[in-house]
Amino acid sequence: MNILLTGASGFIGRNIATALTAAGHRVTPAARANGIDFRRMHSASDWQAHLAGIDAVINCVGIIGENGRQQFAPLHTQAPSALFRACAQAGIRRVLQISALGADETAFSAYHLSKRAADDCLRSLDLDWFVLRPSLIYGRGGKSARLFMGLAALPRIPVIGDGQQAIQPVHIGDVVATVMRCLESPQVRQTLDIVGPETVTFADWLQRMREAQGLPRARLVRIPVSLAMALARVGRYIDPILQPENLRMLEIGYKADFRPLARFLGHLPRSAEHRLFFSDGIDAGSAS
């Protein structure tokens, strides 16, 4: 197939692009280099010229924090919704949306609400759609994974509060495998939570990352939530991932039943192993 892939240069997008190419598909990246600026693609007509000869669309565009040039509404909601409507008009039936775990009826953050708005738009259209909601993704080259790896390598590991926030990390290989399965599955119009088989605490996850780097377990430095929020209000100007809302999302924690994903894939998602922290989407070996 000829597949239009948005966000092809990002962590998720480039892993998907590699897998698509390896499987014999042609990848058409949607990027500024070929005249597509998501900040300005807000009507279906903006997309029509870019859909000629396209067989399927995968939207991977996403930001974890806003800055002056990148805002949630245009990137997560307006441009994707316009793209999905253009697909319906052009007769491109297979459309995949990479959303996020927590973009559901419980959503409260601007990040999740902007993702959910596009998800709802896609689900309202007469298309063979999939809405994929990954949890915290780990693997080589992930921005959040790099940040957490750096924290884990410190002499003492900083955690928010008691560090017992529940997370359910998933390897990039399982995200890629789900996307590849969606392209051929006859079971369409599905919303799938992409989660790993284990629920772990944030503190334990950082300890595992530390061990994966060949370091012994370390003591924790417990940072009060109020202080962490104050630091984030300053840190967001240094790194968009350091947002107070992101800390609130971590504090709440997100988890889901992994069994629907396992049934869809035909195997269990991967359990975390040290080698997987440094592996890509298609070089992680067989599923566990």
Tab-separated table of C-alpha atoms in Angstrom:
chain	number	residue	atom	x	y	z
A	1	MET	CA	0.000	0.000	0.000
A	2	ASN	CA	0.903	3.644	-0.360
A	3	ILE	CA	0.497	5.016	3.145
A	4	LEU	CA	0.375	8.661	4.165
A	5	LEU	CA	2.214	8.865	7.492
A	6	THR	CA	2.050	12.027	9.553
A	7	GLY	CA	4.652	12.596	12.233
A	8	ALA	CA	7.049	10.312	10.378
A	9	SER	CA	10.135	11.925	11.934
A	10	GLY	CA	9.029	11.398	15.539
A	11	PHE	CA	9.811	8.456	17.795
A	12	ILE	CA	6.629	6.529	16.999
A	13	GLY	CA	6.482	7.640	13.377
A	14	ARG	CA	9.988	6.661	12.375
A	15	ASN	CA	9.605	3.211	13.950
A	16	ILE	CA	6.351	2.713	12.061
A	17	ALA	CA	7.934	3.965	8.845
A	18	THR	CA	10.780	1.453	9.176
A	19	ALA	CA	8.334	-1.407	9.698
A	20	LEU	CA	6.130	-0.327	6.786
A	21	THR	CA	9.083	-0.134	4.420
A	22	ALA	CA	10.385	-3.522	5.590
A	23	ALA	CA	6.951	-4.998	4.859
A	24	GLY	CA	6.997	-3.660	1.288
A	25	HIS	CA	4.719	-0.658	1.708
A	26	ARG	CA	5.458	2.756	0.306
A	27	VAL	CA	5.578	5.522	2.920
A	28	THR	CA	4.528	9.024	1.944
A	29	PRO	CA	5.534	11.284	4.843
A	30	ALA	CA	3.332	14.254	5.594
A	31	ALA	CA	5.777	16.969	6.580
A	32	ARG	CA	6.722	20.556	5.875
A	33	ALA	CA	9.244	19.267	3.327
A	34	ASN	CA	6.372	18.231	1.070
A	35	GLY	CA	4.174	21.228	1.750
A	36	ILE	CA	2.236	20.027	4.793
A	37	ASP	CA	2.339	22.255	7.868
A	38	PHE	CA	-0.054	20.830	10.448
A	39	ARG	CA	-0.543	24.249	11.982
A	40	ARG	CA	-2.301	25.375	8.803
A	41	MET	CA	-4.061	22.205	7.558
A	42	HIS	CA	-7.441	22.841	9.159
A	43	SER	CA	-9.925	22.088	6.393
A	44	ALA	CA	-10.525	18.961	4.343
A	45	SER	CA	-9.699	20.885	1.173
A	46	ASP	CA	-6.178	21.550	2.525
A	47	TRP	CA	-5.539	17.806	2.445
A	48	GLN	CA	-7.181	16.722	-0.795
A	49	ALA	CA	-4.181	17.290	-3.076
A	50	HIS	CA	-2.004	15.192	-0.754
A	51	LEU	CA	-4.287	12.156	-0.809
A	52	ALA	CA	-4.042	11.256	-4.493
A	53	GLY	CA	-2.908	7.649	-4.805
A	54	ILE	CA	-3.001	7.059	-1.049
A	55	ASP	CA	-4.408	3.742	0.207
A	56	ALA	CA	-4.288	4.285	3.972
A	57	VAL	CA	-3.479	7.016	6.475
A	58	ILE	CA	-1.698	6.817	9.826
A	59	ASN	CA	-1.644	9.906	12.036
A	60	CYS	CA	1.279	9.936	14.494
A	61	VAL	CA	1.551	13.660	15.151
A	62	GLY	CA	1.725	14.467	18.834
A	63	ILE	CA	3.370	16.831	21.293
A	64	ILE	CA	3.566	16.328	25.050
A	65	GLY	CA	3.722	20.030	25.872
A	66	GLU	CA	2.872	23.323	24.216
A	67	ASN	CA	5.244	26.106	23.298
A	68	GLY	CA	4.911	29.260	21.242
A	69	ARG	CA	4.819	27.534	17.855
A	70	GLN	CA	3.236	24.228	18.789
A	71	GLN	CA	-0.216	24.111	20.345
A	72	PHE	CA	-2.484	21.176	21.145
A	73	ALA	CA	-5.620	22.382	19.340
A	74	PRO	CA	-4.194	22.761	15.807
A	75	LEU	CA	-1.837	19.769	15.998
A	76	HIS	CA	-3.961	17.251	17.896
A	77	THR	CA	-7.502	18.236	16.919
A	78	GLN	CA	-7.988	20.599	14.002
A	79	ALA	CA	-5.500	19.225	11.455
A	80	PRO	CA	-6.184	15.522	12.157
A	81	SER	CA	-9.963	16.056	12.062
A	82	ALA	CA	-9.633	17.820	8.715
A	83	LEU	CA	-7.459	14.950	7.456
A	84	PHE	CA	-9.994	12.345	8.559
A	85	ARG	CA	-12.843	14.195	6.830
A	86	ALA	CA	-10.724	14.480	3.681
A	87	CYS	CA	-10.142	10.712	3.774
A	88	ALA	CA	-13.897	10.130	3.930
A	89	GLN	CA	-14.399	12.419	0.937
A	90	ALA	CA	-11.575	10.781	-1.042
A	91	GLY	CA	-12.713	7.222	-0.317
A	92	ILE	CA	-9.633	6.299	1.708
A	93	ARG	CA	-11.187	3.898	4.166
A	94	ARG	CA	-8.304	2.634	6.334
A	95	VAL	CA	-7.344	5.349	8.826
A	96	LEU	CA	-5.315	4.896	12.015
A	97	GLN	CA	-5.098	7.486	14.769
A	98	ILE	CA	-2.358	7.316	17.397
A	99	SER	CA	-4.030	8.772	20.465
A	100	ALA	CA	-3.058	8.276	24.124
A	101	LEU	CA	-4.108	6.216	27.111
A	102	GLY	CA	-6.419	8.404	29.150
A	103	ALA	CA	-8.004	10.175	26.165
A	104	ASP	CA	-11.445	8.966	27.216
A	105	GLU	CA	-14.423	10.124	29.267
A	106	THR	CA	-12.112	10.707	32.261
A	107	ALA	CA	-9.824	13.112	30.366
A	108	PHE	CA	-9.075	16.406	32.122
A	109	SER	CA	-5.791	17.660	30.648
A	110	ALA	CA	-5.552	19.822	27.545
A	111	TYR	CA	-3.339	17.102	26.050
A	112	HIS	CA	-5.869	14.302	26.502
A	113	LEU	CA	-8.881	16.436	25.629
A	114	SER	CA	-7.284	17.553	22.346
A	115	LYS	CA	-6.485	13.941	21.448
A	116	ARG	CA	-9.980	12.760	22.366
A	117	ALA	CA	-11.605	15.409	20.173
A	118	ALA	CA	-9.833	14.042	17.095
A	119	ASP	CA	-10.588	10.458	18.174
A	120	ASP	CA	-14.289	11.314	18.384
A	121	CYS	CA	-14.207	12.933	14.955
A	122	LEU	CA	-12.669	9.819	13.406
A	123	ARG	CA	-15.116	7.500	15.158
A	124	SER	CA	-18.028	9.533	13.777
A	125	LEU	CA	-17.014	8.925	10.146
A	126	ASP	CA	-17.923	6.028	7.862
A	127	LEU	CA	-14.371	4.701	7.669
A	128	ASP	CA	-12.488	1.544	8.623
A	129	TRP	CA	-10.884	3.325	11.526
A	130	PHE	CA	-8.699	2.409	14.477
A	131	VAL	CA	-8.030	4.609	17.491
A	132	LEU	CA	-4.883	3.399	19.244
A	133	ARG	CA	-4.179	4.609	22.780
A	134	PRO	CA	-0.633	3.769	23.919
A	135	SER	CA	0.502	4.123	27.497
A	136	LEU	CA	4.019	5.285	28.388
A	137	ILE	CA	6.188	4.015	25.497
A	138	TYR	CA	9.766	2.936	25.999
A	139	GLY	CA	12.506	1.962	23.552
A	140	ARG	CA	15.564	3.463	21.903
A	141	GLY	CA	15.212	7.131	21.038
A	142	GLY	CA	11.999	7.958	22.878
A	143	LYS	CA	12.055	11.456	24.367
A	144	SER	CA	10.362	10.553	27.642
A	145	ALA	CA	12.464	7.379	27.857
A	146	ARG	CA	15.646	9.464	27.532
A	147	LEU	CA	14.454	11.804	30.275
A	148	PHE	CA	13.621	8.938	32.628
A	149	MET	CA	16.881	7.152	31.808
A	150	GLY	CA	18.733	10.302	32.815
A	151	LEU	CA	16.814	10.545	36.088
A	152	ALA	CA	17.433	6.864	36.783
A	153	ALA	CA	21.196	7.301	36.354
A	154	LEU	CA	21.495	9.992	39.044
A	155	PRO	CA	23.212	9.015	42.325
A	156	ARG	CA	19.811	9.312	43.990
A	157	ILE	CA	16.583	8.927	42.046
A	158	PRO	CA	14.088	11.809	42.308
A	159	VAL	CA	10.434	10.785	42.474
A	160	ILE	CA	7.246	12.733	42.991
A	161	GLY	CA	5.753	12.121	46.418
A	162	ASP	CA	6.271	8.495	47.365
A	163	GLY	CA	6.925	7.369	43.784
A	164	GLN	CA	4.085	4.855	43.921
A	165	GLN	CA	2.213	6.180	40.876
A	166	ALA	CA	0.929	3.268	38.783
A	167	ILE	CA	2.127	3.072	35.172
A	168	GLN	CA	1.826	0.377	32.539
A	169	PRO	CA	4.692	0.903	30.065
A	170	VAL	CA	4.605	-0.616	26.603
A	171	HIS	CA	7.514	-1.259	24.254
A	172	ILE	CA	7.610	0.575	20.926
A	173	GLY	CA	7.668	-2.838	19.225
A	174	ASP	CA	4.153	-3.588	20.463
A	175	VAL	CA	2.929	-0.214	19.204
A	176	VAL	CA	4.422	-0.975	15.782
A	177	ALA	CA	3.008	-4.514	15.766
A	178	THR	CA	-0.460	-3.163	16.539
A	179	VAL	CA	-0.259	-0.657	13.691
A	180	MET	CA	0.833	-3.361	11.249
A	181	ARG	CA	-2.010	-5.623	12.355
A	182	CYS	CA	-4.531	-2.792	11.976
A	183	LEU	CA	-3.582	-2.324	8.334
A	184	GLU	CA	-4.760	-5.830	7.465
A	185	SER	CA	-7.331	-6.703	10.115
A	186	PRO	CA	-10.951	-7.238	9.005
A	187	GLN	CA	-12.002	-6.320	12.559
A	188	VAL	CA	-12.224	-2.581	12.017
A	189	ARG	CA	-13.698	0.332	13.978
A	190	GLN	CA	-11.845	-0.462	17.150
A	191	THR	CA	-10.433	1.601	19.983
A	192	LEU	CA	-7.468	-0.276	21.436
A	193	ASP	CA	-5.478	0.516	24.551
A	194	ILE	CA	-1.842	-0.404	23.872
A	195	VAL	CA	-0.371	-1.336	27.225
A	196	GLY	CA	2.238	-3.703	28.580
A	197	PRO	CA	1.328	-6.733	30.683
A	198	GLU	CA	2.735	-5.296	33.928
A	199	THR	CA	1.565	-2.473	36.160
A	200	VAL	CA	4.555	-1.057	38.036
A	201	THR	CA	5.201	1.929	40.241
A	202	PHE	CA	7.072	4.889	38.830
A	203	ALA	CA	9.853	4.387	41.390
A	204	ASP	CA	10.269	0.750	40.414
A	205	TRP	CA	10.297	1.665	36.732
A	206	LEU	CA	13.179	4.082	37.290
A	207	GLN	CA	15.037	1.407	39.254
A	208	ARG	CA	14.614	-0.984	36.308
A	209	MET	CA	15.943	1.674	33.953
A	210	ARG	CA	18.892	2.123	36.278
A	211	GLU	CA	19.629	-1.598	36.300
A	212	ALA	CA	19.372	-1.679	32.499
A	213	GLN	CA	22.242	0.815	32.455
A	214	GLY	CA	24.366	-1.508	34.571
A	215	LEU	CA	23.921	0.502	37.766
A	216	PRO	CA	22.915	-0.794	41.199
A	217	ARG	CA	19.622	0.197	42.754
A	218	ALA	CA	19.706	3.630	44.372
A	219	ARG	CA	17.957	5.479	47.143
A	220	LEU	CA	14.995	7.655	46.300
A	221	VAL	CA	14.708	11.391	46.824
A	222	ARG	CA	11.040	12.100	47.496
A	223	ILE	CA	9.993	15.487	46.143
A	224	PRO	CA	6.707	16.824	47.542
A	225	VAL	CA	4.027	17.205	44.875
A	226	SER	CA	3.683	20.950	45.531
A	227	LEU	CA	7.425	21.493	45.046
A	228	ALA	CA	7.468	19.330	41.904
A	229	MET	CA	4.643	21.414	40.447
A	230	ALA	CA	6.500	24.630	41.204
A	231	LEU	CA	9.670	23.305	39.579
A	232	ALA	CA	7.666	22.199	36.534
A	233	ARG	CA	6.266	25.699	36.052
A	234	VAL	CA	9.845	26.856	35.517
A	235	GLY	CA	11.139	23.704	33.818
A	236	ARG	CA	8.526	23.837	31.054
A	237	TYR	CA	10.410	26.777	29.538
A	238	ILE	CA	13.492	24.546	29.270
A	239	ASP	CA	11.789	21.334	28.100
A	240	PRO	CA	8.110	21.135	27.025
A	241	ILE	CA	7.806	17.700	28.639
A	242	LEU	CA	8.234	19.345	32.072
A	243	GLN	CA	4.662	20.567	32.335
A	244	PRO	CA	2.557	20.746	35.520
A	245	GLU	CA	-0.248	18.953	33.669
A	246	ASN	CA	2.109	16.114	32.780
A	247	LEU	CA	2.952	15.725	36.465
A	248	ARG	CA	-0.759	15.658	37.274
A	249	MET	CA	-1.262	12.916	34.673
A	250	LEU	CA	1.612	10.934	36.171
A	251	GLU	CA	0.257	11.468	39.677
A	252	ILE	CA	-3.117	10.014	38.650
A	253	GLY	CA	-1.556	7.094	36.773
A	254	TYR	CA	-3.106	5.259	33.864
A	255	LYS	CA	-3.600	1.562	33.334
A	256	ALA	CA	-5.814	-0.701	31.250
A	257	ASP	CA	-6.544	-4.363	30.605
A	258	PHE	CA	-3.871	-5.750	28.278
A	259	ARG	CA	-5.928	-8.793	27.284
A	260	PRO	CA	-7.903	-7.136	24.436
A	261	LEU	CA	-4.605	-6.091	22.852
A	262	ALA	CA	-3.206	-9.604	23.291
A	263	ARG	CA	-6.269	-11.080	21.574
A	264	PHE	CA	-5.950	-8.617	18.707
A	265	LEU	CA	-2.238	-9.305	18.212
A	266	GLY	CA	-2.478	-13.038	18.817
A	267	HIS	CA	0.237	-12.882	21.488
A	268	LEU	CA	1.027	-11.150	24.753
A	269	PRO	CA	2.670	-7.732	24.652
A	270	ARG	CA	6.286	-7.777	25.763
A	271	SER	CA	7.336	-7.844	29.393
A	272	ALA	CA	10.095	-5.364	30.147
A	273	GLU	CA	13.636	-6.707	29.775
A	274	HIS	CA	16.840	-4.717	30.064
A	275	ARG	CA	17.656	-5.066	26.358
A	276	LEU	CA	14.290	-3.646	25.330
A	277	PHE	CA	15.122	-0.225	26.723
A	278	PHE	CA	17.712	0.100	23.941
A	279	SER	CA	15.825	-1.553	21.059
A	280	ASP	CA	13.739	-0.278	18.171
A	281	GLY	CA	10.310	-1.321	17.044
A	282	ILE	CA	11.362	-4.122	14.737
A	283	ASP	CA	14.612	-5.323	16.278
A	284	ALA	CA	13.313	-6.398	19.687
A	285	GLY	CA	12.970	-10.081	18.821
A	286	SER	CA	9.927	-12.243	19.357
A	287	ALA	CA	7.153	-11.279	21.737
A	288	SER	CA	7.274	-12.634	25.232
